[in-house]
Short mmCIF file of C-alpha atoms in Angstrom, two decimals:
data_model
loop_
_atom_site.label_atom_id
_atom_site.label_comp_id
_atom_site.label_asym_id
_atom_site.label_seq_id
_atom_site.Cartn_x
_atom_site.Cartn_y
_atom_site.Cartn_z
CA MET A 230 202.88 151.33 24.62
CA THR A 231 203.07 148.32 22.34
CA THR A 232 203.45 148.54 18.63
CA SER A 233 199.87 147.45 18.22
CA ASP A 234 198.69 150.10 20.65
CA HIS A 235 200.80 152.70 18.87
CA ARG A 236 199.33 151.74 15.49
CA HIS A 237 195.81 151.78 16.92
CA SER A 238 196.46 155.20 18.45
CA GLN A 239 197.87 156.54 15.19
CA ASN A 240 194.92 155.16 13.19
CA HIS A 241 192.54 156.65 15.72
CA SER A 242 194.33 160.00 15.43
CA GLU A 243 194.15 159.92 11.62
CA THR A 244 190.47 159.01 11.80
CA ASN A 245 189.88 161.89 14.20
CA ASN A 246 191.78 164.29 11.91
CA HIS A 247 189.76 163.13 8.90
CA HIS A 248 186.55 163.34 10.95
CA HIS A 249 187.57 166.82 12.21
CA HIS A 250 188.33 167.99 8.65
CA SER A 251 184.99 166.60 7.48
CA ASN A 252 183.20 168.40 10.34
CA ASN A 253 184.93 171.67 9.43
CA GLN A 254 183.95 171.26 5.80
CA ASN A 255 180.34 170.50 6.75
CA ARG A 256 180.29 173.50 9.07
CA ASP A 257 181.71 175.74 6.31
CA GLU A 258 179.05 174.48 3.90
CA GLU A 259 176.33 175.16 6.48
CA ILE A 260 177.67 178.66 7.07
CA ASP A 261 177.85 179.32 3.32
CA SER A 262 174.29 178.06 2.93
CA GLU A 263 173.06 180.25 5.82
CA LEU A 264 174.90 183.27 4.39
CA LEU A 265 173.32 182.67 1.00
CA GLU A 266 169.86 182.43 2.60
CA LEU A 267 170.55 185.59 4.59
CA GLU A 268 171.72 187.44 1.48
CA THR A 269 168.60 186.33 -0.41
CA ALA A 270 166.39 187.46 2.49
CA LEU A 271 168.17 190.83 2.63
CA ASN A 272 167.75 191.28 -1.12
CA ASP A 273 164.03 190.50 -0.79
CA ILE A 274 163.74 193.02 2.06
CA GLU A 275 165.57 195.65 -0.01
CA LYS A 276 163.21 195.08 -2.96
CA ALA A 277 160.20 195.36 -0.64
CA MET A 278 161.58 198.57 0.88
CA ASP A 279 162.14 200.04 -2.61
CA LYS A 280 158.55 199.16 -3.55
CA ILE A 281 157.22 200.72 -0.33
CA GLU A 282 159.29 203.86 -0.93
CA SER A 283 157.96 204.13 -4.48
CA GLN A 284 154.36 203.69 -3.31
CA ASN A 285 154.96 206.21 -0.53
CA SER A 286 156.18 208.77 -3.09
CA THR A 287 153.12 208.11 -5.24
CA ILE A 288 150.81 208.55 -2.24
CA GLN A 289 152.57 211.77 -1.23
CA ASN A 290 152.21 213.18 -4.75
CA ARG A 291 148.52 212.27 -4.84
CA LEU A 292 147.99 213.88 -1.43
CA ARG A 293 149.74 217.07 -2.60
CA ASP A 294 147.51 217.16 -5.68
CA LEU A 295 144.43 216.58 -3.54
CA LEU A 296 145.47 219.30 -1.11
CA GLU A 297 146.06 221.77 -3.93
CA SER A 298 142.71 220.86 -5.50
CA ASN A 299 141.03 221.32 -2.12
CA ARG A 300 142.66 224.73 -1.69
CA GLN A 301 141.52 225.76 -5.18
CA MET A 302 137.95 224.67 -4.44
CA THR A 303 138.04 226.60 -1.16
CA ARG A 304 139.15 229.74 -3.02
CA GLU A 305 136.40 229.26 -5.60
CA PHE A 306 133.72 228.74 -2.92
CA THR A 307 134.97 231.80 -1.06
CA ASP A 308 134.70 233.86 -4.25
CA ILE A 309 131.21 232.50 -4.96
CA ARG A 310 130.09 233.20 -1.40
CA ARG A 311 131.55 236.71 -1.56
CA ASN A 312 129.81 237.37 -4.89
CA MET A 313 126.54 235.97 -3.61
CA SER A 314 126.82 238.05 -0.47
CA THR A 315 127.49 241.15 -2.55
CA ALA A 316 124.57 240.30 -4.84
CA VAL A 317 122.25 239.69 -1.89
CA THR A 318 123.39 242.89 -0.23
CA SER A 319 122.95 244.78 -3.48
CA ASN A 320 119.50 243.27 -4.06
CA THR A 321 118.52 243.96 -0.47
CA LEU A 322 119.66 247.57 -0.73
CA THR A 323 117.81 247.99 -4.02
CA LYS A 324 114.67 246.50 -2.48
CA ILE A 325 114.97 248.79 0.57
CA GLU A 326 115.48 251.80 -1.69
CA GLN A 327 112.45 250.82 -3.76
CA ASP A 328 110.35 250.35 -0.63
CA MET A 329 111.49 253.68 0.74
CA SER A 330 110.83 255.36 -2.59
CA SER A 331 107.41 253.83 -2.83
CA THR A 332 106.63 254.85 0.76
CA ARG A 333 107.77 258.41 0.00
CA ASP A 334 105.65 258.45 -3.11
CA GLN A 335 102.65 257.29 -1.13
CA HIS A 336 103.22 260.01 1.47
CA LYS A 337 103.43 262.62 -1.27
CA PHE A 338 100.00 261.67 -2.55
CA GLU A 339 98.39 261.76 0.86
#
């Protein structure tokens, strides 16, 4: 190898080293940028999940309230129906007794 070839080879090697270092630095910057984007995306996902969880809790609480209200209304309607049934039965019995009494009274006069 001549001196000129040696110098050319050495310059080429230094250029390659500089180019290699520059490539590594660019790659590191790309990785850092991608990691930052990924971290931002993960933070956004976490915020969205927190919001969904909060809304889910709110919905569950509203459903519990609605269920309890529905149960209370069912109890009230059951009581009303029971009272109406008792009143109807009582009125029916009173009417039957009156009819029977009136029929007896009519038979007495005959």
